PDB file of C-alpha atoms in Angstrom:
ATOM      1  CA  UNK A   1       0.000   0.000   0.000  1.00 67.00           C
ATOM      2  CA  UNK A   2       1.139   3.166  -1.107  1.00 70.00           C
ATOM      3  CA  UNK A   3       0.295   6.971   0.363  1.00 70.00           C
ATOM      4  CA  UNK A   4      -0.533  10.003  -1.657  1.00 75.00           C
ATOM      5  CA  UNK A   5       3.250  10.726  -1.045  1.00 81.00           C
ATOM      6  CA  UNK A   6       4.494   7.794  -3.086  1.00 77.00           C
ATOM      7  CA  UNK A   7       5.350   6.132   0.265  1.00 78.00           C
ATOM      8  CA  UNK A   8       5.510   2.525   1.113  1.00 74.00           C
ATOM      9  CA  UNK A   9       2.737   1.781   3.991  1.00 71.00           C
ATOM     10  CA  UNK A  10       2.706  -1.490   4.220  1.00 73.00           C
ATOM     11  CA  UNK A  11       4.966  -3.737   2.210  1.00 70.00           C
ATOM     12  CA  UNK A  12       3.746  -5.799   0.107  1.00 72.00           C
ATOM     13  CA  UNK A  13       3.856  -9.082   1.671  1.00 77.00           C
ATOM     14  CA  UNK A  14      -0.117  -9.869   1.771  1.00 78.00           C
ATOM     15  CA  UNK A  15      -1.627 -12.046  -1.006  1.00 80.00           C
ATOM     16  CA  UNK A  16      -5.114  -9.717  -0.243  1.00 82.00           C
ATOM     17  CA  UNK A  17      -5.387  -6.240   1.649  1.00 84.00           C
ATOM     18  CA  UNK A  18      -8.973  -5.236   2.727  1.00 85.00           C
ATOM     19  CA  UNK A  19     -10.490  -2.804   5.094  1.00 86.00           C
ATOM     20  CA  UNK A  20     -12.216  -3.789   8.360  1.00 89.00           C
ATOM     21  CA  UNK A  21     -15.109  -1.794  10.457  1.00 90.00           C
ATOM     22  CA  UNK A  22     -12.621  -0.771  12.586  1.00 90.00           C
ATOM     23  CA  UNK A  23     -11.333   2.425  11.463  1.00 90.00           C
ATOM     24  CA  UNK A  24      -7.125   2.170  10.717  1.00 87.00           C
ATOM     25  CA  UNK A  25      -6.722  -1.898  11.018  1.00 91.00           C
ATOM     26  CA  UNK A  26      -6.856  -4.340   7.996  1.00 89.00           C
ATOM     27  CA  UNK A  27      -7.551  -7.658   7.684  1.00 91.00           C
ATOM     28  CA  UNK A  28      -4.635  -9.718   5.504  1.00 89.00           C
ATOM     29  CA  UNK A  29      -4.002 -12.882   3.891  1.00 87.00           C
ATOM     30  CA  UNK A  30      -0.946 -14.830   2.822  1.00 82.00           C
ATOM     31  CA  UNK A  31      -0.595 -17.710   0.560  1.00 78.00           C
ATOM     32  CA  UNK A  32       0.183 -20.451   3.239  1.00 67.00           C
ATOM     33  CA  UNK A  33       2.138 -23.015   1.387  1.00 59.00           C
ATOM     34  CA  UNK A  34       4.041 -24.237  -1.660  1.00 45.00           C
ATOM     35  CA  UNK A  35       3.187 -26.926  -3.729  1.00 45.00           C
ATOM     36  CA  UNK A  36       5.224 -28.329  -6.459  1.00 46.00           C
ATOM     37  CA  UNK A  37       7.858 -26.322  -5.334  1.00 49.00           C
ATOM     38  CA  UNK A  38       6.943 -22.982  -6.749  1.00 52.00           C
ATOM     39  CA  UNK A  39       3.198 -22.827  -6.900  1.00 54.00           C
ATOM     40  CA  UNK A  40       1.171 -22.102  -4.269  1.00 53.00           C
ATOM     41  CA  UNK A  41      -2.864 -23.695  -3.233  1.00 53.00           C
ATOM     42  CA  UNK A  42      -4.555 -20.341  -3.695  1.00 54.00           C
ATOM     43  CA  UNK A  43      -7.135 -22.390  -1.104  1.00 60.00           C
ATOM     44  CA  UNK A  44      -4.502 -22.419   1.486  1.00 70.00           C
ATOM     45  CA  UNK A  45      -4.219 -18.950   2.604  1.00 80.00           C
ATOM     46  CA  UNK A  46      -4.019 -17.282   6.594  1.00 86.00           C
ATOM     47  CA  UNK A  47      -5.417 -14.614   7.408  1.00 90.00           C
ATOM     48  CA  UNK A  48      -4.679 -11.862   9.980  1.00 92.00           C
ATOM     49  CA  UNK A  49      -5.134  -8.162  11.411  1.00 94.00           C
ATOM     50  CA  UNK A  50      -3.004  -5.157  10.526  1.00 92.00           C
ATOM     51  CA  UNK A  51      -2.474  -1.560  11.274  1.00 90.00           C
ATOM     52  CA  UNK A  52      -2.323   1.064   7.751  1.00 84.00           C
ATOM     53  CA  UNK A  53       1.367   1.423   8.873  1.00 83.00           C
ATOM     54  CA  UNK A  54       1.816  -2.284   8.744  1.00 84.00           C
ATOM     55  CA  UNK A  55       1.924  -3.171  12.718  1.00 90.00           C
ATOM     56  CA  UNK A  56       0.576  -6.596  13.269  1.00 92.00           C
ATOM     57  CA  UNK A  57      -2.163  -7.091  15.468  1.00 94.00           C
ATOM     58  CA  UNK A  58      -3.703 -10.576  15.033  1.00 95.00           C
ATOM     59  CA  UNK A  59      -0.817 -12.699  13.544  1.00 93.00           C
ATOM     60  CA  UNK A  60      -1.122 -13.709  10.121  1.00 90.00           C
ATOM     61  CA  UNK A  61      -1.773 -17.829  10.695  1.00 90.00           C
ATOM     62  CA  UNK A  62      -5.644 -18.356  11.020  1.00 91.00           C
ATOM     63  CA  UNK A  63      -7.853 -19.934   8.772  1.00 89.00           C
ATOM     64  CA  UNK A  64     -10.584 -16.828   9.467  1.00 90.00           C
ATOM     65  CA  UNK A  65     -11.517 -14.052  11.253  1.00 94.00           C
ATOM     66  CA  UNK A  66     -14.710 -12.877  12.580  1.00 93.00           C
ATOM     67  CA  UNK A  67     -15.128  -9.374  14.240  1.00 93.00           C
ATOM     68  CA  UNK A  68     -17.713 -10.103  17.171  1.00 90.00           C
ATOM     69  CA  UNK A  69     -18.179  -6.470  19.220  1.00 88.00           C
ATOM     70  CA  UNK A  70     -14.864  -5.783  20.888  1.00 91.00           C
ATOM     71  CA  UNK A  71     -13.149  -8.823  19.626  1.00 94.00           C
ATOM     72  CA  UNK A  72     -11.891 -10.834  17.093  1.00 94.00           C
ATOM     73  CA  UNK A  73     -12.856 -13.967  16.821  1.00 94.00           C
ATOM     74  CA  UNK A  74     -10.195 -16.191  15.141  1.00 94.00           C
ATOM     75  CA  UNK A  75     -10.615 -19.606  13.959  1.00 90.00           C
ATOM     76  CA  UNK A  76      -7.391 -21.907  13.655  1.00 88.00           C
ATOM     77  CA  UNK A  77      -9.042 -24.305  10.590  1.00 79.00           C
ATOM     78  CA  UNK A  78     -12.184 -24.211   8.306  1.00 69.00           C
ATOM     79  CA  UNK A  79     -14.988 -26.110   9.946  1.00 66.00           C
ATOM     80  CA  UNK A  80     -15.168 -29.995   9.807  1.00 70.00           C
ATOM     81  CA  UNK A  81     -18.113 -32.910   9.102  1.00 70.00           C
ATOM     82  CA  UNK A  82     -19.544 -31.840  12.066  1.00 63.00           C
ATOM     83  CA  UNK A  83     -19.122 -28.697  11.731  1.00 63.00           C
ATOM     84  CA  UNK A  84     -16.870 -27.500  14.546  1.00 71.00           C
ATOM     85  CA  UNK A  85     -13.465 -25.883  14.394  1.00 80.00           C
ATOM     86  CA  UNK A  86     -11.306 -24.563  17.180  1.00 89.00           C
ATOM     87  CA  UNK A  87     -11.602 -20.801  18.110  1.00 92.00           C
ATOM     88  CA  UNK A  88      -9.770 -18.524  20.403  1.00 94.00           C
ATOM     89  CA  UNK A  89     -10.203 -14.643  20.505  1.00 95.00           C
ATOM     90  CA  UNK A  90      -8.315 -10.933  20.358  1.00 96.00           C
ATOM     91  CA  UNK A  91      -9.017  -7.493  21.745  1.00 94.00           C
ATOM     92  CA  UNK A  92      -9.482  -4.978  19.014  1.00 94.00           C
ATOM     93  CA  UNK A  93      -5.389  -3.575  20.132  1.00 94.00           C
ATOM     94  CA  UNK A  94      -3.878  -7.411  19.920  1.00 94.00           C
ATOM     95  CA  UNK A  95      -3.804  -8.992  22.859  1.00 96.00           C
ATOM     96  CA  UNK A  96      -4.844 -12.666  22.638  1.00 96.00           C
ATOM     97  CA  UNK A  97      -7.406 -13.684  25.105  1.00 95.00           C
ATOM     98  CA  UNK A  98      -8.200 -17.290  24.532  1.00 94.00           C
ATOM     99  CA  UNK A  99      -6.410 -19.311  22.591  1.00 94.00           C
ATOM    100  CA  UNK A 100      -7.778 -20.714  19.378  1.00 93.00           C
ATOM    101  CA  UNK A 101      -8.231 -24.611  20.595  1.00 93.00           C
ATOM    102  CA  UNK A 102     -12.183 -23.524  21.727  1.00 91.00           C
ATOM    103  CA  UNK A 103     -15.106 -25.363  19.791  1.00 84.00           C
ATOM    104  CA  UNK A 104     -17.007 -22.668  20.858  1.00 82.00           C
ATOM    105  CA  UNK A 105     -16.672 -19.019  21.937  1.00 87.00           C
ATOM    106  CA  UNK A 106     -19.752 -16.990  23.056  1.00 83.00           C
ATOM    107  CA  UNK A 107     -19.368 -13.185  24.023  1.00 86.00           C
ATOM    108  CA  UNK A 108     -21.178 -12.002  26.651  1.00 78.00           C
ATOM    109  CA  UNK A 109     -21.350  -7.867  28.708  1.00 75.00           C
ATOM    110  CA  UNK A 110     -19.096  -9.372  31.093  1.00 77.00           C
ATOM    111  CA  UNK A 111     -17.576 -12.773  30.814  1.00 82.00           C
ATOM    112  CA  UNK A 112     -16.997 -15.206  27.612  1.00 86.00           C
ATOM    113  CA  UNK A 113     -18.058 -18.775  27.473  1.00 84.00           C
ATOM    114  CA  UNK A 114     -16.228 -21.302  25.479  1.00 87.00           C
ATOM    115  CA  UNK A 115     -16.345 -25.447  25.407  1.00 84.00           C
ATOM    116  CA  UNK A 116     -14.067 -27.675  24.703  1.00 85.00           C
ATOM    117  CA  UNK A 117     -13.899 -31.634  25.204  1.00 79.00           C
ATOM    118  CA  UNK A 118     -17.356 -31.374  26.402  1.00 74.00           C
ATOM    119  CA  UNK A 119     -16.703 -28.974  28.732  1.00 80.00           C
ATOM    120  CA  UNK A 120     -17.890 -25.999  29.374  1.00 83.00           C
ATOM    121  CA  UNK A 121     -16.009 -23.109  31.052  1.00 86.00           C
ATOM    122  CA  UNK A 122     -16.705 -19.280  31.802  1.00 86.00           C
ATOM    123  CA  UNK A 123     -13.921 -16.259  31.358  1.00 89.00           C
ATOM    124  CA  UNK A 124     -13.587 -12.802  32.774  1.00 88.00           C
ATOM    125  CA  UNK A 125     -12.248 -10.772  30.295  1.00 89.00           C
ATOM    126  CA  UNK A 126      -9.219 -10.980  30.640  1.00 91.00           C
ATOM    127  CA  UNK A 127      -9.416 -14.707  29.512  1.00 91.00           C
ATOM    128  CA  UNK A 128      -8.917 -15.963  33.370  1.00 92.00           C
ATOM    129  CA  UNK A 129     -11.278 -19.294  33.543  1.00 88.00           C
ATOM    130  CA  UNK A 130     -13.558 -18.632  36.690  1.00 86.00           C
ATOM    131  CA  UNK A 131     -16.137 -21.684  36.519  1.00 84.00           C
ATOM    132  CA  UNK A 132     -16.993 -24.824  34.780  1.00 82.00           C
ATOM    133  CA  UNK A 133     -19.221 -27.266  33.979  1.00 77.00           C
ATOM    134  CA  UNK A 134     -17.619 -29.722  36.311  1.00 75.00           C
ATOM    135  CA  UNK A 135     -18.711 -27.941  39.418  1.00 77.00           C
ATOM    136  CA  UNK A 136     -19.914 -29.949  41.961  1.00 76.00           C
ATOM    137  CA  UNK A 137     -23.223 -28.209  42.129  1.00 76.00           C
ATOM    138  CA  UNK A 138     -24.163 -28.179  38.472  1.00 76.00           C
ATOM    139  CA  UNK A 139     -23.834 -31.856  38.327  1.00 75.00           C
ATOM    140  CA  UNK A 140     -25.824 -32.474  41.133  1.00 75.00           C
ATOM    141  CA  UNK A 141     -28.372 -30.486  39.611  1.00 74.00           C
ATOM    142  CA  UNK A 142     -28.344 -32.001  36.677  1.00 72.00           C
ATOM    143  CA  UNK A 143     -28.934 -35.336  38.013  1.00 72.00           C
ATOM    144  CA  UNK A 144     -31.558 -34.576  40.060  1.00 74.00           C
ATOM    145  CA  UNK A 145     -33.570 -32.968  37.228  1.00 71.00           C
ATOM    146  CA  UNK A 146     -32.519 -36.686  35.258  1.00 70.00           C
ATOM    147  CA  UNK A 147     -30.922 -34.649  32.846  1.00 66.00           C
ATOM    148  CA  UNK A 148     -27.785 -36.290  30.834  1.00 64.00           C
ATOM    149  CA  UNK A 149     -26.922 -33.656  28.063  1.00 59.00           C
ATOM    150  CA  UNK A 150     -23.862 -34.981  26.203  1.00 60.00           C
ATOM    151  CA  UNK A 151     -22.018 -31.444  26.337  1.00 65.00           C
ATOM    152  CA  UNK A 152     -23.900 -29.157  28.723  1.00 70.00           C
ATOM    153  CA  UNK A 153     -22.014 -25.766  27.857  1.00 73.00           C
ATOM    154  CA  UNK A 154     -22.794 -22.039  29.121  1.00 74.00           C
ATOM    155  CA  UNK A 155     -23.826 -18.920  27.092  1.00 72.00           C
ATOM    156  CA  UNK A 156     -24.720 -15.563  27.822  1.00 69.00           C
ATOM    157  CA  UNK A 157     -28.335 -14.757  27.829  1.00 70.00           C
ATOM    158  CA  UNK A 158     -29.634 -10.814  28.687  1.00 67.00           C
ATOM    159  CA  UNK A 159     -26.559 -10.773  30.408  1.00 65.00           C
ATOM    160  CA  UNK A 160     -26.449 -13.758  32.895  1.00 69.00           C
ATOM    161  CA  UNK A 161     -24.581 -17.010  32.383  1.00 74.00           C
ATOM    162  CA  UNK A 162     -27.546 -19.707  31.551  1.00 74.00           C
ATOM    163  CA  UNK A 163     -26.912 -23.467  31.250  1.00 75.00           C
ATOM    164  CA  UNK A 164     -27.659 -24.993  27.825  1.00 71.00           C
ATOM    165  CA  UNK A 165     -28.900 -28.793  27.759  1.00 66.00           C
ATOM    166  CA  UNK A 166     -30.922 -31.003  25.969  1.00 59.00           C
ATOM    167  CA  UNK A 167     -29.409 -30.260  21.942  1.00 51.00           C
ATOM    168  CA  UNK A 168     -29.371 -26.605  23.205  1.00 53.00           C
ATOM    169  CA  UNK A 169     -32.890 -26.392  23.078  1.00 61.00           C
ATOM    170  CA  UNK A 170     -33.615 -25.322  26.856  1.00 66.00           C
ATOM    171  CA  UNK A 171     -31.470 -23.303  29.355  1.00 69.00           C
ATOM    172  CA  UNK A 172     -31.721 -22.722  33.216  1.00 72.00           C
ATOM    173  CA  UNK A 173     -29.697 -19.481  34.877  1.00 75.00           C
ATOM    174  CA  UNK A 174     -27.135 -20.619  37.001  1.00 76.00           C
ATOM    175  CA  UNK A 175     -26.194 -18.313  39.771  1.00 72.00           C
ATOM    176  CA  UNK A 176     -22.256 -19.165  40.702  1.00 72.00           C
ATOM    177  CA  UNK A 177     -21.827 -16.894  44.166  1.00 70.00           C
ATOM    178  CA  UNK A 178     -24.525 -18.759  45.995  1.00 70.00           C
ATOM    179  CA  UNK A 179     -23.803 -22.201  43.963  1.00 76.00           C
ATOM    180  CA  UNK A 180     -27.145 -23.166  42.476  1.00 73.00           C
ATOM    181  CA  UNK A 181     -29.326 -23.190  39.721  1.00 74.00           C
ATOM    182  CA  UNK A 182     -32.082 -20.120  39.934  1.00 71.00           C
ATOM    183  CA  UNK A 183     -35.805 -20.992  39.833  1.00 54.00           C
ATOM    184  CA  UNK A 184     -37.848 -23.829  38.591  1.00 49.00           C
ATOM    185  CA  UNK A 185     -38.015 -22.353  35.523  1.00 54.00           C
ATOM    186  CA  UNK A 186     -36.546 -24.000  32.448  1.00 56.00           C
ATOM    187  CA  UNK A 187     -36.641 -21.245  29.381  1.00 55.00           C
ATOM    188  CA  UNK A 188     -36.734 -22.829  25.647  1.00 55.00           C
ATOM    189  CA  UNK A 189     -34.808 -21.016  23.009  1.00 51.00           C
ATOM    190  CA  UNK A 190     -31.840 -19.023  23.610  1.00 45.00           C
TER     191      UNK A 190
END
């Protein structure tokens, strides 16, 4: 990229240069590997986050990325059979808050959720874990209720962590300071 001044911006090491939401950062790509020695799988390309003057913010090595409020969402390889792919997450000035090994990443006003080997986990956001699926209390509850989800996992819903079971059809609010699962209530739909 070139200025009005005839001046080098950004070299050009990018196989693609394109413009983002956010005002003075661009999203990048780079051929990824050779084949045949000289030609390169125009499919195989990474993709990452750049100031106008060239300063790297996301590192050009993921498959995509996704800009989800404050954050980008990064995801290490294209989605498989089942439709999953592992998926970590940046602040909008570069620093990496989860790493990209989540199947997935759910941003909420005040934590993030994210799952991975069918467990569920909750961040601050700073990317410190804080609680998990594994509690004590959440199992228990679960059991009692007969309820044997295959990967219960948390999201954000209005701004409270909720439980999703049950082929994330239904959700309970789970309340983590006094340890238990608020109400009766189970909501459908999230």
């Amino acid at each position: 990229v070139v200025n009005f001044k005839n001046k080098v911006v950004l070299p050009a090491n990018y196989y693609t240069i394109s413009t983002t939401k956010i005002k003075g950062l661009l999203k990048v790509s780079r051929l990824n590997s050779a084949v045949n020695g000289s030609l390169y799988d125009i499919q195989d390309t990474r993709t990452g986050i750049v100031t106008r003057k060239g300063k790297v913010i996301v590192p050009v090595k993921y498959y995509s990325i996704y800009l989800k409020g404050n954050y980008f969402e990064v995801w290490a390889r294209g989605l498989d059979e089942d439709y999953n792919t592992e998926m970590g997450l940046y602040n909008l000035r570069g620093k990496k808050i989860l790493p990209a090994i989540y199947r997935d990443i759910n941003i909420g006003e005040n934590q993030f959720t994210a799952s991975i080997d069918g467990n569920s986990y909750i961040f601050n956001k700073k990317g410190k874990k804080t609680h998990s699926t594994n509690e004590p209390f959440i199992k228990k509850w679960l059991i009692s209720q007969k309820i044997f989800p295959k990967e219960p996992e948390f999201t954000d819903v209005k701004g409270h962590i909720a439980l999703l079971y049950l082929e994330k059809e239904r959700y309970v609010l789970v309340d983590f300071k006094a340890k238990k699962i608020i109400g009766n209530k189970i909501y459908k739909g999230v």
